[in-house]
């Protein structure tokens, strides 16, 4: 991270490191998934290849403990596959496979991402995410127990920031705004965020001690793929 050997990580160094980690991890995952799914070795993933590798040789889930859930997941995967298949040839080249695996990062798939999110969180089936449904996805304590401060802040963020029309629920357009792709220079924004919260001496850079002292902040950051990159075999961390 400290590319100039100064003993501290500047915002520019942190931004560059975040981008290196993100690109390396993303590319590694993409190549691994293509190799896993591409049964005929033609360099692309057909729907039938994905279905067979992920769901098995048959669409009959009668032997599954929850066949309806499997059928819904299959239908969702099919819907996303078709949306990611930009040229409509029934096969996903690597850029299209990237969109299939990470639709949240692609502008043309934002309607689909909003639809999937509502399906995941909408417990009463009304087509909206109520504030209590949103909170239930984050925290479910014993009945009558108080919400932790961080959950109370999430509730306030929902009502004041995400619920644009003030009706106590999120519709598709509000969910789409909430989940819109990160800013074009998201790595710079994330670097500034990390420095703001971890820079205890306010010198505008991070020492090794400051980074280690705020390890939970880094584990929960997009900079480390929300902690997943910390489990990869590499030399940069």
CSV table of C-alpha atoms in Angstrom, one decimal:
chain,number,residue,atom,x,y,z
A,1,UNK,CA,0.0,0.0,0.0
A,2,UNK,CA,2.8,2.4,0.9
A,3,UNK,CA,4.3,2.5,-2.6
A,4,UNK,CA,6.7,5.4,-1.9
A,5,UNK,CA,8.0,3.9,1.4
A,6,UNK,CA,7.2,7.0,3.4
A,7,UNK,CA,5.8,5.0,6.3
A,8,UNK,CA,2.3,6.3,5.7
A,9,UNK,CA,-0.4,5.6,3.1
A,10,UNK,CA,-1.7,8.7,1.4
A,11,UNK,CA,-5.2,9.0,-0.2
A,12,UNK,CA,-3.7,8.6,-3.7
A,13,UNK,CA,-1.8,5.5,-2.6
A,14,UNK,CA,-4.8,4.0,-0.9
A,15,UNK,CA,-7.0,4.7,-4.0
A,16,UNK,CA,-4.4,3.0,-6.3
A,17,UNK,CA,-4.2,0.0,-3.9
A,18,UNK,CA,-8.0,-0.3,-3.8
A,19,UNK,CA,-8.1,-0.4,-7.6
A,20,UNK,CA,-5.3,-2.9,-7.9
A,21,UNK,CA,-7.0,-5.2,-5.4
A,22,UNK,CA,-10.5,-4.8,-7.0
A,23,UNK,CA,-9.3,-5.4,-10.6
A,24,UNK,CA,-7.1,-8.4,-9.6
A,25,UNK,CA,-9.8,-10.1,-7.5
A,26,UNK,CA,-12.5,-9.4,-10.0
A,27,UNK,CA,-10.5,-10.7,-12.9
A,28,UNK,CA,-9.4,-13.8,-10.9
A,29,UNK,CA,-13.0,-14.6,-10.0
A,30,UNK,CA,-14.2,-14.0,-13.6
A,31,UNK,CA,-11.7,-16.3,-15.1
A,32,UNK,CA,-12.3,-19.0,-12.5
A,33,UNK,CA,-16.1,-18.9,-13.1
A,34,UNK,CA,-15.7,-19.0,-16.8
A,35,UNK,CA,-13.5,-22.1,-16.5
A,36,UNK,CA,-15.9,-23.7,-14.1
A,37,UNK,CA,-19.0,-23.1,-16.2
A,38,UNK,CA,-17.7,-23.4,-19.8
A,39,UNK,CA,-18.1,-27.1,-20.2
A,40,UNK,CA,-17.3,-27.2,-23.9
A,41,UNK,CA,-14.3,-25.0,-23.7
A,42,UNK,CA,-15.4,-22.5,-26.4
A,43,UNK,CA,-14.6,-19.4,-24.2
A,44,UNK,CA,-18.2,-18.5,-23.5
A,45,UNK,CA,-20.9,-19.8,-21.1
A,46,UNK,CA,-24.2,-21.0,-22.6
A,47,UNK,CA,-27.4,-21.0,-20.5
A,48,UNK,CA,-27.5,-24.8,-20.6
A,49,UNK,CA,-23.9,-25.0,-19.3
A,50,UNK,CA,-24.7,-22.7,-16.4
A,51,UNK,CA,-27.9,-24.5,-15.6
A,52,UNK,CA,-26.4,-27.9,-15.6
A,53,UNK,CA,-23.3,-26.9,-13.6
A,54,UNK,CA,-25.4,-24.9,-11.0
A,55,UNK,CA,-28.7,-26.8,-10.8
A,56,UNK,CA,-27.9,-30.3,-12.1
A,57,UNK,CA,-28.9,-32.2,-15.2
A,58,UNK,CA,-32.6,-31.9,-14.7
A,59,UNK,CA,-35.0,-29.1,-13.8
A,60,UNK,CA,-37.2,-31.5,-11.8
A,61,UNK,CA,-36.5,-30.6,-8.2
A,62,UNK,CA,-38.9,-33.1,-6.8
A,63,UNK,CA,-36.2,-34.6,-4.7
A,64,UNK,CA,-35.2,-31.3,-3.2
A,65,UNK,CA,-36.4,-30.4,0.3
A,66,UNK,CA,-37.6,-27.1,-1.1
A,67,UNK,CA,-38.4,-27.5,-4.8
A,68,UNK,CA,-40.3,-24.3,-5.1
A,69,UNK,CA,-37.4,-22.3,-3.9
A,70,UNK,CA,-35.1,-24.0,-6.4
A,71,UNK,CA,-37.5,-23.3,-9.2
A,72,UNK,CA,-37.6,-19.6,-8.3
A,73,UNK,CA,-33.9,-19.4,-8.1
A,74,UNK,CA,-33.6,-21.1,-11.5
A,75,UNK,CA,-36.1,-18.6,-13.0
A,76,UNK,CA,-34.2,-15.7,-11.5
A,77,UNK,CA,-30.9,-16.9,-12.9
A,78,UNK,CA,-32.5,-17.3,-16.3
A,79,UNK,CA,-33.9,-13.8,-16.2
A,80,UNK,CA,-30.5,-12.4,-15.2
A,81,UNK,CA,-28.7,-14.4,-17.9
A,82,UNK,CA,-31.0,-13.0,-20.6
A,83,UNK,CA,-30.5,-9.5,-19.3
A,84,UNK,CA,-26.7,-9.9,-19.2
A,85,UNK,CA,-26.6,-11.4,-22.7
A,86,UNK,CA,-26.1,-8.1,-24.5
A,87,UNK,CA,-25.9,-9.5,-28.1
A,88,UNK,CA,-28.6,-12.1,-27.5
A,89,UNK,CA,-26.6,-15.0,-28.8
A,90,UNK,CA,-27.4,-17.2,-25.8
A,91,UNK,CA,-23.8,-17.2,-24.7
A,92,UNK,CA,-22.0,-15.0,-22.2
A,93,UNK,CA,-18.6,-13.8,-23.2
A,94,UNK,CA,-16.4,-12.6,-20.2
A,95,UNK,CA,-17.7,-9.0,-20.2
A,96,UNK,CA,-21.3,-10.4,-20.2
A,97,UNK,CA,-20.4,-13.0,-17.6
A,98,UNK,CA,-19.1,-10.2,-15.4
A,99,UNK,CA,-22.4,-8.4,-15.8
A,100,UNK,CA,-24.2,-11.6,-14.9
A,101,UNK,CA,-22.1,-12.1,-11.7
A,102,UNK,CA,-22.1,-8.4,-10.7
A,103,UNK,CA,-25.2,-6.7,-12.1
A,104,UNK,CA,-25.1,-4.1,-9.4
A,105,UNK,CA,-22.1,-2.5,-11.2
A,106,UNK,CA,-23.8,-2.2,-14.6
A,107,UNK,CA,-26.2,0.7,-15.4
A,108,UNK,CA,-28.3,-1.3,-17.9
A,109,UNK,CA,-29.1,-3.9,-15.3
A,110,UNK,CA,-30.3,-1.6,-12.5
A,111,UNK,CA,-34.0,-2.3,-13.1
A,112,UNK,CA,-33.3,-6.0,-12.7
A,113,UNK,CA,-31.2,-5.4,-9.5
A,114,UNK,CA,-34.0,-3.4,-8.0
A,115,UNK,CA,-36.5,-6.1,-8.9
A,116,UNK,CA,-34.4,-8.8,-7.3
A,117,UNK,CA,-33.8,-6.7,-4.1
A,118,UNK,CA,-37.5,-6.2,-3.7
A,119,UNK,CA,-38.2,-9.9,-4.1
A,120,UNK,CA,-35.6,-10.6,-1.4
A,121,UNK,CA,-36.8,-8.2,1.2
A,122,UNK,CA,-40.6,-7.8,0.5
A,123,UNK,CA,-42.1,-10.2,3.1
A,124,UNK,CA,-45.7,-9.2,2.7
A,125,UNK,CA,-45.7,-9.4,-1.1
A,126,UNK,CA,-47.0,-5.9,-1.8
A,127,UNK,CA,-44.1,-5.0,-4.2
A,128,UNK,CA,-42.5,-2.6,-1.8
A,129,UNK,CA,-39.9,-2.7,0.9
A,130,UNK,CA,-41.4,-1.4,4.1
A,131,UNK,CA,-39.0,0.1,6.7
A,132,UNK,CA,-39.6,-2.9,9.0
A,133,UNK,CA,-38.8,-5.3,6.2
A,134,UNK,CA,-35.6,-3.4,5.5
A,135,UNK,CA,-34.6,-3.5,9.2
A,136,UNK,CA,-35.6,-7.2,9.5
A,137,UNK,CA,-33.0,-8.0,6.9
A,138,UNK,CA,-30.3,-6.4,9.0
A,139,UNK,CA,-31.3,-7.3,12.5
A,140,UNK,CA,-33.7,-9.7,14.2
A,141,UNK,CA,-33.4,-9.6,18.0
A,142,UNK,CA,-35.6,-11.2,20.6
A,143,UNK,CA,-39.2,-9.8,20.6
A,144,UNK,CA,-39.3,-6.5,22.4
A,145,UNK,CA,-35.6,-6.1,22.6
A,146,UNK,CA,-34.2,-2.6,21.8
A,147,UNK,CA,-32.5,-2.0,18.5
A,148,UNK,CA,-28.7,-1.4,18.6
A,149,UNK,CA,-27.6,2.1,17.8
A,150,UNK,CA,-26.3,1.2,14.4
A,151,UNK,CA,-29.7,-0.3,13.5
A,152,UNK,CA,-31.4,2.8,14.7
A,153,UNK,CA,-29.1,4.8,12.4
A,154,UNK,CA,-30.1,2.5,9.5
A,155,UNK,CA,-33.8,3.1,10.3
A,156,UNK,CA,-33.2,6.9,10.3
A,157,UNK,CA,-31.2,6.6,7.0
A,158,UNK,CA,-34.1,4.7,5.4
A,159,UNK,CA,-36.7,7.2,6.4
A,160,UNK,CA,-34.7,10.4,5.8
A,161,UNK,CA,-32.6,9.4,2.8
A,162,UNK,CA,-33.8,6.4,0.9
A,163,UNK,CA,-37.6,6.9,1.2
A,164,UNK,CA,-37.8,9.8,-1.2
A,165,UNK,CA,-41.6,10.3,-1.1
A,166,UNK,CA,-41.9,9.8,2.7
A,167,UNK,CA,-44.5,7.0,2.5
A,168,UNK,CA,-42.4,4.7,4.8
A,169,UNK,CA,-41.6,2.2,2.0
A,170,UNK,CA,-39.3,1.9,-1.0
A,171,UNK,CA,-40.7,1.4,-4.5
A,172,UNK,CA,-38.7,0.3,-7.5
A,173,UNK,CA,-37.5,3.7,-8.4
A,174,UNK,CA,-36.3,4.4,-4.9
A,175,UNK,CA,-34.6,1.0,-4.7
A,176,UNK,CA,-32.9,1.7,-8.0
A,177,UNK,CA,-31.5,5.0,-6.6
A,178,UNK,CA,-30.4,3.2,-3.4
A,179,UNK,CA,-28.5,0.5,-5.3
A,180,UNK,CA,-27.2,2.6,-8.2
A,181,UNK,CA,-23.7,1.8,-9.4
A,182,UNK,CA,-20.9,3.4,-7.4
A,183,UNK,CA,-19.5,6.8,-8.6
A,184,UNK,CA,-17.1,6.7,-11.5
A,185,UNK,CA,-14.2,7.3,-9.1
A,186,UNK,CA,-15.6,5.1,-6.3
A,187,UNK,CA,-12.1,4.1,-5.2
A,188,UNK,CA,-11.3,7.7,-4.5
A,189,UNK,CA,-14.5,8.1,-2.5
A,190,UNK,CA,-13.8,4.9,-0.6
A,191,UNK,CA,-10.2,6.0,0.1
A,192,UNK,CA,-11.4,9.3,1.5
A,193,UNK,CA,-14.0,7.5,3.6
A,194,UNK,CA,-11.4,5.2,5.1
A,195,UNK,CA,-8.9,8.0,5.8
A,196,UNK,CA,-11.7,10.1,7.4
A,197,UNK,CA,-12.6,7.4,9.9
A,198,UNK,CA,-9.1,5.8,10.5
A,199,UNK,CA,-6.8,8.9,10.5
A,200,UNK,CA,-6.7,9.4,14.2
A,201,UNK,CA,-3.9,12.1,14.1
A,202,UNK,CA,-5.6,14.0,11.3
A,203,UNK,CA,-2.4,14.2,9.1
A,204,UNK,CA,-4.3,13.1,6.0
A,205,UNK,CA,-2.6,9.7,5.7
A,206,UNK,CA,-2.8,6.4,7.4
A,207,UNK,CA,0.0,4.8,9.4
A,208,UNK,CA,0.3,1.0,9.8
A,209,UNK,CA,-0.9,1.4,13.4
A,210,UNK,CA,-4.0,3.4,12.3
A,211,UNK,CA,-4.9,0.8,9.7
A,212,UNK,CA,-4.5,-2.1,12.2
A,213,UNK,CA,-6.4,-0.1,14.8
A,214,UNK,CA,-9.4,0.2,12.5
A,215,UNK,CA,-9.3,-3.3,11.0
A,216,UNK,CA,-13.0,-3.7,11.3
A,217,UNK,CA,-13.5,-0.7,9.1
A,218,UNK,CA,-11.4,-2.2,6.4
A,219,UNK,CA,-13.1,-5.6,6.7
A,220,UNK,CA,-16.5,-3.9,6.1
A,221,UNK,CA,-15.2,-1.9,3.2
A,222,UNK,CA,-15.6,-2.2,-0.6
A,223,UNK,CA,-11.8,-1.8,-0.6
A,224,UNK,CA,-11.4,-5.4,0.5
A,225,UNK,CA,-14.5,-6.7,-1.2
A,226,UNK,CA,-16.2,-6.5,2.2
A,227,UNK,CA,-13.5,-8.7,3.8
A,228,UNK,CA,-13.5,-11.4,1.1
A,229,UNK,CA,-10.1,-10.3,-0.4
A,230,UNK,CA,-8.5,-10.9,3.0
A,231,UNK,CA,-9.0,-14.6,2.6
A,232,UNK,CA,-7.3,-14.7,-0.8
A,233,UNK,CA,-3.7,-15.9,-1.2
A,234,UNK,CA,-1.6,-12.8,-2.0
A,235,UNK,CA,1.2,-10.6,-0.8
A,236,UNK,CA,-0.3,-7.2,-0.7
A,237,UNK,CA,-2.1,-7.3,2.7
